[in-house]
């Protein structure tokens, strides 16, 4: 379970620059946000810290909770408030589905993908948005899963063999494996990843003879 944000962390995130996501705080505070995946340290001087897509989602969640809402019918059951507010793309096979489903989940994913494109624009040396940035290269599974989910692909459920994509780590430090239930779905995943700035190719597992995709972030 994701640990709730501390009051100090919420204040830091809410105070981030609304346009760029630039953060201000002590080195210890910023490092704590980096460890939680909510911020990243820019590789070029002056090495400022910025919100990641997950950090932007956390800020939006905090702002939504702070906004006054219309009185609700006390007879209607109320959904519990989010304690963490941290978005996570679905890699497939998660034992616990995300709290939001349907249209709400679609909005979350769309917002996260737009945040990722903005992160690319801010951190790629040429401001390019057509290839992965440094954050994606250090969070391969989450980045590839976000690209797939944002394009409308369905992640696999928790049950073994349930249809949908599954993104998994590999022994290679710069690549992930993507599994799908059939050849057309696998090919569609390749097309999505390539359009999102990844190099992707289909391979066959020696023992099972099952086809899978090996994908790595494109550098040029």
GROMACS .gro file of C-alpha atoms in nm:
model
  220
    1UNK     CA    1   0.000   0.000   0.000
    2UNK     CA    2   0.133   0.347  -0.084
    3UNK     CA    3   0.224   0.548   0.224
    4UNK     CA    4   0.023   0.870   0.262
    5UNK     CA    5   0.202   1.195   0.196
    6UNK     CA    6   0.315   1.389   0.499
    7UNK     CA    7   0.177   1.737   0.556
    8UNK     CA    8   0.515   1.886   0.464
    9UNK     CA    9   0.529   1.686   0.141
   10UNK     CA   10   0.178   1.796   0.045
   11UNK     CA   11   0.269   2.161   0.103
   12UNK     CA   12   0.585   2.122  -0.106
   13UNK     CA   13   0.394   1.964  -0.395
   14UNK     CA   14   0.112   2.216  -0.383
   15UNK     CA   15   0.366   2.501  -0.392
   16UNK     CA   16   0.534   2.370  -0.710
   17UNK     CA   17   0.534   2.601  -1.011
   18UNK     CA   18   0.200   2.539  -1.188
   19UNK     CA   19   0.356   2.559  -1.533
   20UNK     CA   20   0.685   2.373  -1.502
   21UNK     CA   21   0.639   2.171  -1.184
   22UNK     CA   22   0.963   2.314  -1.039
   23UNK     CA   23   0.996   2.245  -0.667
   24UNK     CA   24   1.159   2.442  -0.386
   25UNK     CA   25   1.258   2.286  -0.055
   26UNK     CA   26   1.542   2.147   0.149
   27UNK     CA   27   1.766   1.879   0.001
   28UNK     CA   28   1.619   1.622   0.241
   29UNK     CA   29   1.261   1.710   0.144
   30UNK     CA   30   1.335   1.696  -0.228
   31UNK     CA   31   1.526   1.368  -0.195
   32UNK     CA   32   1.230   1.214  -0.013
   33UNK     CA   33   1.000   1.310  -0.301
   34UNK     CA   34   1.246   1.164  -0.552
   35UNK     CA   35   1.251   0.834  -0.362
   36UNK     CA   36   0.872   0.819  -0.379
   37UNK     CA   37   0.873   0.880  -0.754
   38UNK     CA   38   0.699   1.217  -0.718
   39UNK     CA   39   0.995   1.430  -0.827
   40UNK     CA   40   1.314   1.406  -1.028
   41UNK     CA   41   1.643   1.597  -1.021
   42UNK     CA   42   1.727   1.767  -1.349
   43UNK     CA   43   2.053   1.625  -1.488
   44UNK     CA   44   2.185   1.966  -1.597
   45UNK     CA   45   2.292   2.255  -1.369
   46UNK     CA   46   2.150   2.407  -1.158
   47UNK     CA   47   2.000   2.059  -1.097
   48UNK     CA   48   1.656   2.184  -0.996
   49UNK     CA   49   1.387   1.939  -0.892
   50UNK     CA   50   1.059   1.898  -1.082
   51UNK     CA   51   0.738   1.704  -1.033
   52UNK     CA   52   0.709   1.375  -1.221
   53UNK     CA   53   0.372   1.277  -1.376
   54UNK     CA   54   0.296   1.098  -1.047
   55UNK     CA   55   0.380   1.420  -0.862
   56UNK     CA   56   0.144   1.620  -1.081
   57UNK     CA   57  -0.130   1.366  -1.007
   58UNK     CA   58  -0.062   1.396  -0.635
   59UNK     CA   59  -0.094   1.774  -0.655
   60UNK     CA   60  -0.419   1.751  -0.850
   61UNK     CA   61  -0.557   1.508  -0.592
   62UNK     CA   62  -0.459   1.739  -0.307
   63UNK     CA   63  -0.615   2.039  -0.480
   64UNK     CA   64  -0.935   1.845  -0.548
   65UNK     CA   65  -0.964   1.751  -0.182
   66UNK     CA   66  -0.911   2.112  -0.078
   67UNK     CA   67  -1.188   2.245  -0.305
   68UNK     CA   68  -1.529   2.281  -0.135
   69UNK     CA   69  -1.788   2.041  -0.271
   70UNK     CA   70  -2.163   2.066  -0.295
   71UNK     CA   71  -2.357   1.907  -0.009
   72UNK     CA   72  -2.432   1.546  -0.087
   73UNK     CA   73  -2.730   1.333  -0.011
   74UNK     CA   74  -2.652   1.170   0.327
   75UNK     CA   75  -2.839   0.858   0.216
   76UNK     CA   76  -2.589   0.797  -0.066
   77UNK     CA   77  -2.270   0.604   0.016
   78UNK     CA   78  -1.959   0.818  -0.015
   79UNK     CA   79  -1.633   0.698  -0.166
   80UNK     CA   80  -1.334   0.721   0.070
   81UNK     CA   81  -1.084   0.997  -0.002
   82UNK     CA   82  -0.752   0.899  -0.152
   83UNK     CA   83  -0.468   0.895   0.100
   84UNK     CA   84  -0.181   0.885  -0.140
   85UNK     CA   85  -0.299   1.052  -0.458
   86UNK     CA   86  -0.018   0.886  -0.658
   87UNK     CA   87  -0.098   0.764  -1.008
   88UNK     CA   88   0.047   0.434  -1.128
   89UNK     CA   89   0.012   0.298  -1.481
   90UNK     CA   90  -0.114  -0.060  -1.499
   91UNK     CA   91   0.156  -0.308  -1.600
   92UNK     CA   92  -0.097  -0.593  -1.607
   93UNK     CA   93  -0.165  -0.867  -1.356
   94UNK     CA   94  -0.188  -0.640  -1.050
   95UNK     CA   95  -0.351  -0.819  -0.755
   96UNK     CA   96  -0.543  -0.504  -0.660
   97UNK     CA   97  -0.704  -0.294  -0.937
   98UNK     CA   98  -0.675   0.087  -0.922
   99UNK     CA   99  -0.935   0.270  -0.719
  100UNK     CA  100  -1.065   0.454  -1.025
  101UNK     CA  101  -1.222   0.262  -1.313
  102UNK     CA  102  -1.413   0.347  -1.630
  103UNK     CA  103  -1.424   0.714  -1.737
  104UNK     CA  104  -1.245   0.828  -1.419
  105UNK     CA  105  -0.951   0.599  -1.493
  106UNK     CA  106  -0.945   0.715  -1.855
  107UNK     CA  107  -0.915   1.077  -1.740
  108UNK     CA  108  -0.634   0.987  -1.499
  109UNK     CA  109  -0.439   0.805  -1.767
  110UNK     CA  110  -0.486   1.084  -2.021
  111UNK     CA  111  -0.366   1.343  -1.767
  112UNK     CA  112  -0.064   1.129  -1.674
  113UNK     CA  113   0.033   1.088  -2.039
  114UNK     CA  114   0.009   1.462  -2.102
  115UNK     CA  115   0.227   1.513  -1.796
  116UNK     CA  116   0.479   1.268  -1.938
  117UNK     CA  117   0.493   1.456  -2.268
  118UNK     CA  118   0.551   1.779  -2.077
  119UNK     CA  119   0.829   1.609  -1.880
  120UNK     CA  120   0.991   1.508  -2.209
  121UNK     CA  121   0.966   1.863  -2.340
  122UNK     CA  122   1.129   2.005  -2.028
  123UNK     CA  123   1.410   1.754  -1.986
  124UNK     CA  124   1.514   1.630  -2.331
  125UNK     CA  125   1.804   1.848  -2.453
  126UNK     CA  126   1.619   1.945  -2.771
  127UNK     CA  127   1.278   1.970  -2.600
  128UNK     CA  128   1.160   1.675  -2.808
  129UNK     CA  129   0.840   1.497  -2.702
  130UNK     CA  130   0.867   1.209  -2.949
  131UNK     CA  131   1.117   1.002  -2.751
  132UNK     CA  132   1.144   0.898  -2.383
  133UNK     CA  133   1.319   1.117  -2.128
  134UNK     CA  134   1.561   1.032  -1.847
  135UNK     CA  135   1.282   0.957  -1.597
  136UNK     CA  136   1.132   0.697  -1.831
  137UNK     CA  137   1.472   0.532  -1.875
  138UNK     CA  138   1.493   0.475  -1.500
  139UNK     CA  139   1.129   0.363  -1.468
  140UNK     CA  140   1.099   0.137  -1.773
  141UNK     CA  141   0.802  -0.076  -1.669
  142UNK     CA  142   0.592   0.221  -1.555
  143UNK     CA  143   0.681   0.423  -1.866
  144UNK     CA  144   0.602   0.148  -2.116
  145UNK     CA  145   0.281   0.060  -1.931
  146UNK     CA  146   0.168   0.423  -1.939
  147UNK     CA  147   0.228   0.443  -2.314
  148UNK     CA  148   0.018   0.130  -2.368
  149UNK     CA  149  -0.263   0.221  -2.130
  150UNK     CA  150  -0.282   0.577  -2.265
  151UNK     CA  151  -0.327   0.435  -2.617
  152UNK     CA  152  -0.627   0.231  -2.503
  153UNK     CA  153  -0.472  -0.113  -2.467
  154UNK     CA  154  -0.626  -0.328  -2.195
  155UNK     CA  155  -0.399  -0.455  -1.916
  156UNK     CA  156  -0.431  -0.815  -1.801
  157UNK     CA  157  -0.627  -0.885  -1.485
  158UNK     CA  158  -0.496  -1.054  -1.174
  159UNK     CA  159  -0.598  -1.406  -1.279
  160UNK     CA  160  -0.331  -1.608  -1.458
  161UNK     CA  161  -0.403  -1.627  -1.829
  162UNK     CA  162  -0.652  -1.338  -1.824
  163UNK     CA  163  -0.639  -1.148  -2.151
  164UNK     CA  164  -0.452  -0.821  -2.174
  165UNK     CA  165  -0.095  -0.694  -2.192
  166UNK     CA  166   0.167  -0.753  -1.924
  167UNK     CA  167   0.483  -0.541  -1.899
  168UNK     CA  168   0.771  -0.703  -1.712
  169UNK     CA  169   1.134  -0.633  -1.627
  170UNK     CA  170   1.408  -0.821  -1.812
  171UNK     CA  171   1.772  -0.903  -1.733
  172UNK     CA  172   1.864  -0.627  -1.975
  173UNK     CA  173   1.899  -0.295  -1.789
  174UNK     CA  174   1.744  -0.088  -2.068
  175UNK     CA  175   1.458  -0.308  -2.190
  176UNK     CA  176   1.120  -0.445  -2.084
  177UNK     CA  177   0.923  -0.743  -2.209
  178UNK     CA  178   0.562  -0.706  -2.318
  179UNK     CA  179   0.338  -1.012  -2.334
  180UNK     CA  180  -0.006  -1.027  -2.497
  181UNK     CA  181  -0.268  -1.300  -2.547
  182UNK     CA  182  -0.248  -1.316  -2.927
  183UNK     CA  183  -0.047  -1.203  -3.227
  184UNK     CA  184  -0.270  -0.910  -3.334
  185UNK     CA  185  -0.268  -0.764  -2.981
  186UNK     CA  186   0.108  -0.807  -2.958
  187UNK     CA  187   0.156  -0.634  -3.293
  188UNK     CA  188  -0.067  -0.348  -3.183
  189UNK     CA  189   0.151  -0.305  -2.872
  190UNK     CA  190   0.459  -0.283  -3.096
  191UNK     CA  191   0.297  -0.010  -3.306
  192UNK     CA  192   0.196   0.189  -2.997
  193UNK     CA  193   0.540   0.169  -2.838
  194UNK     CA  194   0.716   0.266  -3.160
  195UNK     CA  195   0.483   0.565  -3.200
  196UNK     CA  196   0.562   0.661  -2.840
  197UNK     CA  197   0.937   0.672  -2.896
  198UNK     CA  198   1.038   0.315  -2.812
  199UNK     CA  199   1.233   0.060  -3.016
  200UNK     CA  200   1.028  -0.259  -3.015
  201UNK     CA  201   1.065  -0.597  -3.180
  202UNK     CA  202   0.896  -0.936  -3.156
  203UNK     CA  203   1.085  -1.241  -3.033
  204UNK     CA  204   1.013  -1.604  -2.940
  205UNK     CA  205   1.075  -1.756  -2.599
  206UNK     CA  206   1.300  -2.062  -2.651
  207UNK     CA  207   1.122  -2.289  -2.404
  208UNK     CA  208   0.755  -2.196  -2.446
  209UNK     CA  209   0.773  -2.078  -2.809
  210UNK     CA  210   0.550  -1.789  -2.712
  211UNK     CA  211   0.596  -1.460  -2.888
  212UNK     CA  212   0.672  -1.146  -2.688
  213UNK     CA  213   0.793  -0.790  -2.744
  214UNK     CA  214   1.126  -0.654  -2.625
  215UNK     CA  215   1.115  -0.275  -2.600
  216UNK     CA  216   1.369  -0.010  -2.503
  217UNK     CA  217   1.355   0.372  -2.509
  218UNK     CA  218   1.477   0.526  -2.833
  219UNK     CA  219   1.768   0.769  -2.788
  220UNK     CA  220   1.761   0.951  -3.124
   0.00000   0.00000   0.00000
